[in-house]
């Protein structure tokens, strides 16, 4: 039997132990399994209490079960849900009892959503939104994912695709006429007008963008600087917990330490790195190498320095702020900040931290944009819209030289939008997209 025709099951809720765990099944065997374990098929879509028993009639758990006959289900197939107590032994017994049925197997990551997609329950942009929603850490990420899940980009793309096909029809009609000699100029003129409008509309969506993708990936802020200036002390303050070891010993931090922060709804990853200096210790050398590499890749570097002797500079092109630490020890500031924005803090005492954090929020606002974010949240989506715009532009350019050429470009544009929606030619990308999903989703 093809894996696609098998019935799949998975733990759809979080890691056990938990108060309640949800085990989900989808496929033709779902009814046999739910009836087998619960004693009878429950009334569709009604939460039903049942004592679940295995094939030897041994009780497994006192549970709530739900039965969703297809196609009116999340995946479009028959779906069964078991709400059991979330103990490891309960779940192990459930999985054994379920897997004992023929043609029932554990689901691959994202396989439920993939089946929903294949059964037309959602388009590919909505599936991507669903994945983003599950992984959203901050409020802004959640709102963006929800917009995507609601199909805003998908709706626009469907509309664009239909209009491209309508413009094609006009041009194709022109081609038919041209056999008789004269191509009616008003047909071509009208098609051209439609294509120009589409081109401008999609281009506008592309222009206001970058923000959505950034919101999905988050902003990376690296704390760098010489040894012992208080980098780890600062990251602990920002994280409000002891993520990094602090000690008076220079060269304490060697690995790159990362924390995820929610700064006013913006997802920010702050990284603490090894103090940058010349050293003979090969382990510390490796730490310094990593520190430089991560600072170079970051979106913003907080270059930490001793207040008494501040020299900013990591030599990279990354935006950099000079943060003078330990102002509790020093009265007079020396050293050149140069053109870098400057902050004065005591990471240990907390002085100046609220100003630094406020400035970080401001930076995040500029970086992510203050708008609600755009329709595009992935490079895949951006690339396909870009292709669409290019095809439309070529269509406009060549329409005078031959209607066939223009029609071909419009077909390409419609094809790119079809791929965006997951309607055509997508097997390869489906594997990539759904692999990133959680098991049980
Ligand atoms: N007085 C004072 N001491 C501080 C301040 N911030 C950090 N320290 C102290 O400075 C020493 C070094 O702090 P760390 O946070 O380990 O410095 P680091 O830059 O991470 O050091 P490396 O990882 O070794 O590069 C510790 O003894 C801290 O307690 C501060 O604002 N004021
Ligand atoms: K240290
Ligand atoms: Mg450190």
PDB file of N, CA, C and O in Angstrom, residues 11-23 52 60-64 82-95:
ATOM      1  N   UNK A  11       1.318  12.042  18.240  1.00  0.00           N
ATOM      2  CA  UNK A  11       1.027  12.879  19.399  1.00  0.00           C
ATOM      3  C   UNK A  11       1.008  14.318  18.892  1.00  0.00           C
ATOM      4  O   UNK A  11       2.011  14.819  18.411  1.00  0.00           O
ATOM      5  N   UNK A  12      -0.147  14.964  18.940  1.00  0.00           N
ATOM      6  CA  UNK A  12      -0.247  16.319  18.384  1.00  0.00           C
ATOM      7  C   UNK A  12      -0.028  17.396  19.429  1.00  0.00           C
ATOM      8  O   UNK A  12       0.124  18.570  19.094  1.00  0.00           O
ATOM      9  N   UNK A  13      -0.035  17.014  20.698  1.00  0.00           N
ATOM     10  CA  UNK A  13       0.222  18.009  21.746  1.00  0.00           C
ATOM     11  C   UNK A  13       1.687  17.931  22.157  1.00  0.00           C
ATOM     12  O   UNK A  13       2.453  17.144  21.611  1.00  0.00           O
ATOM     13  N   UNK A  14       2.069  18.762  23.135  1.00  0.00           N
ATOM     14  CA  UNK A  14       3.478  18.891  23.525  1.00  0.00           C
ATOM     15  C   UNK A  14       4.058  17.678  24.226  1.00  0.00           C
ATOM     16  O   UNK A  14       3.414  16.659  24.419  1.00  0.00           O
ATOM     17  N   UNK A  15       5.287  17.850  24.625  1.00  0.00           N
ATOM     18  CA  UNK A  15       6.087  16.769  25.194  1.00  0.00           C
ATOM     19  C   UNK A  15       5.508  16.258  26.520  1.00  0.00           C
ATOM     20  O   UNK A  15       5.164  17.043  27.398  1.00  0.00           O
ATOM     21  N   UNK A  16       5.391  14.927  26.646  1.00  0.00           N
ATOM     22  CA  UNK A  16       4.883  14.392  27.915  1.00  0.00           C
ATOM     23  C   UNK A  16       5.943  14.490  29.021  1.00  0.00           C
ATOM     24  O   UNK A  16       7.125  14.604  28.698  1.00  0.00           O
ATOM     25  N   UNK A  17       5.576  14.432  30.308  1.00  0.00           N
ATOM     26  CA  UNK A  17       4.202  14.288  30.792  1.00  0.00           C
ATOM     27  C   UNK A  17       3.456  15.617  30.770  1.00  0.00           C
ATOM     28  O   UNK A  17       4.044  16.673  30.942  1.00  0.00           O
ATOM     29  N   UNK A  18       2.145  15.530  30.551  1.00  0.00           N
ATOM     30  CA  UNK A  18       1.307  16.720  30.584  1.00  0.00           C
ATOM     31  C   UNK A  18      -0.061  16.292  31.100  1.00  0.00           C
ATOM     32  O   UNK A  18      -0.362  15.097  31.138  1.00  0.00           O
ATOM     33  N   UNK A  19      -0.888  17.260  31.493  1.00  0.00           N
ATOM     34  CA  UNK A  19      -2.192  16.915  32.054  1.00  0.00           C
ATOM     35  C   UNK A  19      -2.989  16.119  31.033  1.00  0.00           C
ATOM     36  O   UNK A  19      -3.534  15.055  31.323  1.00  0.00           O
ATOM     37  N   UNK A  20      -3.032  16.643  29.829  1.00  0.00           N
ATOM     38  CA  UNK A  20      -3.791  15.990  28.766  1.00  0.00           C
ATOM     39  C   UNK A  20      -2.913  15.928  27.533  1.00  0.00           C
ATOM     40  O   UNK A  20      -2.125  16.846  27.281  1.00  0.00           O
ATOM     41  N   UNK A  21      -3.017  14.839  26.784  1.00  0.00           N
ATOM     42  CA  UNK A  21      -2.286  14.718  25.533  1.00  0.00           C
ATOM     43  C   UNK A  21      -3.283  14.369  24.434  1.00  0.00           C
ATOM     44  O   UNK A  21      -4.266  13.675  24.687  1.00  0.00           O
ATOM     45  N   UNK A  22      -3.020  14.892  23.236  1.00  0.00           N
ATOM     46  CA  UNK A  22      -3.928  14.625  22.124  1.00  0.00           C
ATOM     47  C   UNK A  22      -3.215  13.769  21.087  1.00  0.00           C
ATOM     48  O   UNK A  22      -2.162  14.131  20.571  1.00  0.00           O
ATOM     49  N   UNK A  23      -3.807  12.595  20.836  1.00  0.00           N
ATOM     50  CA  UNK A  23      -3.276  11.701  19.811  1.00  0.00           C
ATOM     51  C   UNK A  23      -4.240  11.768  18.639  1.00  0.00           C
ATOM     52  O   UNK A  23      -5.459  11.654  18.813  1.00  0.00           O
ATOM     53  N   UNK A  52     -10.912   3.597  27.030  1.00  0.00           N
ATOM     54  CA  UNK A  52     -10.209   2.983  25.896  1.00  0.00           C
ATOM     55  C   UNK A  52      -9.626   1.650  26.327  1.00  0.00           C
ATOM     56  O   UNK A  52      -9.074   1.521  27.422  1.00  0.00           O
ATOM     57  N   UNK A  60      -6.828   1.097  28.860  1.00  0.00           N
ATOM     58  CA  UNK A  60      -5.648   1.951  28.653  1.00  0.00           C
ATOM     59  C   UNK A  60      -5.818   3.250  29.435  1.00  0.00           C
ATOM     60  O   UNK A  60      -4.946   3.645  30.203  1.00  0.00           O
ATOM     61  N   UNK A  61      -6.946   3.917  29.224  1.00  0.00           N
ATOM     62  CA  UNK A  61      -7.161   5.206  29.894  1.00  0.00           C
ATOM     63  C   UNK A  61      -8.622   5.609  29.744  1.00  0.00           C
ATOM     64  O   UNK A  61      -9.313   5.175  28.820  1.00  0.00           O
ATOM     65  N   UNK A  62      -9.060   6.446  30.674  1.00  0.00           N
ATOM     66  CA  UNK A  62     -10.382   7.058  30.617  1.00  0.00           C
ATOM     67  C   UNK A  62     -10.199   8.349  29.818  1.00  0.00           C
ATOM     68  O   UNK A  62      -9.480   9.246  30.257  1.00  0.00           O
ATOM     69  N   UNK A  63     -10.837   8.441  28.648  1.00  0.00           N
ATOM     70  CA  UNK A  63     -10.460   9.498  27.707  1.00  0.00           C
ATOM     71  C   UNK A  63     -11.674  10.203  27.120  1.00  0.00           C
ATOM     72  O   UNK A  63     -12.809   9.787  27.322  1.00  0.00           O
ATOM     73  N   UNK A  64     -11.389  11.292  26.413  1.00  0.00           N
ATOM     74  CA  UNK A  64     -12.414  11.930  25.578  1.00  0.00           C
ATOM     75  C   UNK A  64     -12.006  11.689  24.133  1.00  0.00           C
ATOM     76  O   UNK A  64     -10.833  11.864  23.778  1.00  0.00           O
ATOM     77  N   UNK A  82      -7.912  11.442  20.170  1.00  0.00           N
ATOM     78  CA  UNK A  82      -8.009  10.888  21.525  1.00  0.00           C
ATOM     79  C   UNK A  82      -7.406  11.885  22.492  1.00  0.00           C
ATOM     80  O   UNK A  82      -6.237  12.236  22.364  1.00  0.00           O
ATOM     81  N   UNK A  83      -8.201  12.348  23.437  1.00  0.00           N
ATOM     82  CA  UNK A  83      -7.665  13.225  24.486  1.00  0.00           C
ATOM     83  C   UNK A  83      -7.456  12.342  25.716  1.00  0.00           C
ATOM     84  O   UNK A  83      -8.416  11.983  26.394  1.00  0.00           O
ATOM     85  N   UNK A  84      -6.200  11.987  25.942  1.00  0.00           N
ATOM     86  CA  UNK A  84      -5.891  11.064  27.035  1.00  0.00           C
ATOM     87  C   UNK A  84      -5.084  11.790  28.106  1.00  0.00           C
ATOM     88  O   UNK A  84      -4.682  12.945  27.919  1.00  0.00           O
ATOM     89  N   UNK A  85      -4.827  11.127  29.216  1.00  0.00           N
ATOM     90  CA  UNK A  85      -3.929  11.714  30.214  1.00  0.00           C
ATOM     91  C   UNK A  85      -2.511  11.640  29.677  1.00  0.00           C
ATOM     92  O   UNK A  85      -2.126  10.637  29.094  1.00  0.00           O
ATOM     93  N   UNK A  86      -1.759  12.743  29.865  1.00  0.00           N
ATOM     94  CA  UNK A  86      -0.490  12.860  29.157  1.00  0.00           C
ATOM     95  C   UNK A  86       0.705  12.209  29.832  1.00  0.00           C
ATOM     96  O   UNK A  86       1.797  12.776  29.828  1.00  0.00           O
ATOM     97  N   UNK A  87       0.529  11.026  30.386  1.00  0.00           N
ATOM     98  CA  UNK A  87       1.664  10.311  30.973  1.00  0.00           C
ATOM     99  C   UNK A  87       2.412   9.511  29.921  1.00  0.00           C
ATOM    100  O   UNK A  87       1.822   9.091  28.919  1.00  0.00           O
ATOM    101  N   UNK A  88       3.698   9.296  30.140  1.00  0.00           N
ATOM    102  CA  UNK A  88       4.483   8.561  29.141  1.00  0.00           C
ATOM    103  C   UNK A  88       3.957   7.145  28.947  1.00  0.00           C
ATOM    104  O   UNK A  88       3.882   6.657  27.828  1.00  0.00           O
ATOM    105  N   UNK A  89       3.574   6.473  30.059  1.00  0.00           N
ATOM    106  CA  UNK A  89       3.114   5.089  29.948  1.00  0.00           C
ATOM    107  C   UNK A  89       1.759   5.020  29.245  1.00  0.00           C
ATOM    108  O   UNK A  89       1.499   4.102  28.458  1.00  0.00           O
ATOM    109  N   UNK A  90       0.903   6.018  29.518  1.00  0.00           N
ATOM    110  CA  UNK A  90      -0.396   6.061  28.831  1.00  0.00           C
ATOM    111  C   UNK A  90      -0.160   6.163  27.334  1.00  0.00           C
ATOM    112  O   UNK A  90      -0.749   5.428  26.528  1.00  0.00           O
ATOM    113  N   UNK A  91       0.749   7.081  26.961  1.00  0.00           N
ATOM    114  CA  UNK A  91       0.989   7.299  25.537  1.00  0.00           C
ATOM    115  C   UNK A  91       1.634   6.082  24.893  1.00  0.00           C
ATOM    116  O   UNK A  91       1.275   5.693  23.779  1.00  0.00           O
ATOM    117  N   UNK A  92       2.550   5.455  25.614  1.00  0.00           N
ATOM    118  CA  UNK A  92       3.187   4.249  25.063  1.00  0.00           C
ATOM    119  C   UNK A  92       2.129   3.181  24.814  1.00  0.00           C
ATOM    120  O   UNK A  92       2.120   2.525  23.758  1.00  0.00           O
ATOM    121  N   UNK A  93       1.193   3.011  25.768  1.00  0.00           N
ATOM    122  CA  UNK A  93       0.131   2.006  25.599  1.00  0.00           C
ATOM    123  C   UNK A  93      -0.781   2.388  24.429  1.00  0.00           C
ATOM    124  O   UNK A  93      -1.203   1.531  23.637  1.00  0.00           O
ATOM    125  N   UNK A  94      -1.086   3.687  24.295  1.00  0.00           N
ATOM    126  CA  UNK A  94      -1.911   4.154  23.170  1.00  0.00           C
ATOM    127  C   UNK A  94      -1.239   3.847  21.837  1.00  0.00           C
ATOM    128  O   UNK A  94      -1.868   3.324  20.914  1.00  0.00           O
ATOM    129  N   UNK A  95       0.039   4.192  21.743  1.00  0.00           N
ATOM    130  CA  UNK A  95       0.742   3.986  20.469  1.00  0.00           C
ATOM    131  C   UNK A  95       0.793   2.502  20.123  1.00  0.00           C
ATOM    132  O   UNK A  95       0.610   2.117  18.966  1.00  0.00           O
TER     133      UNK A  95
END
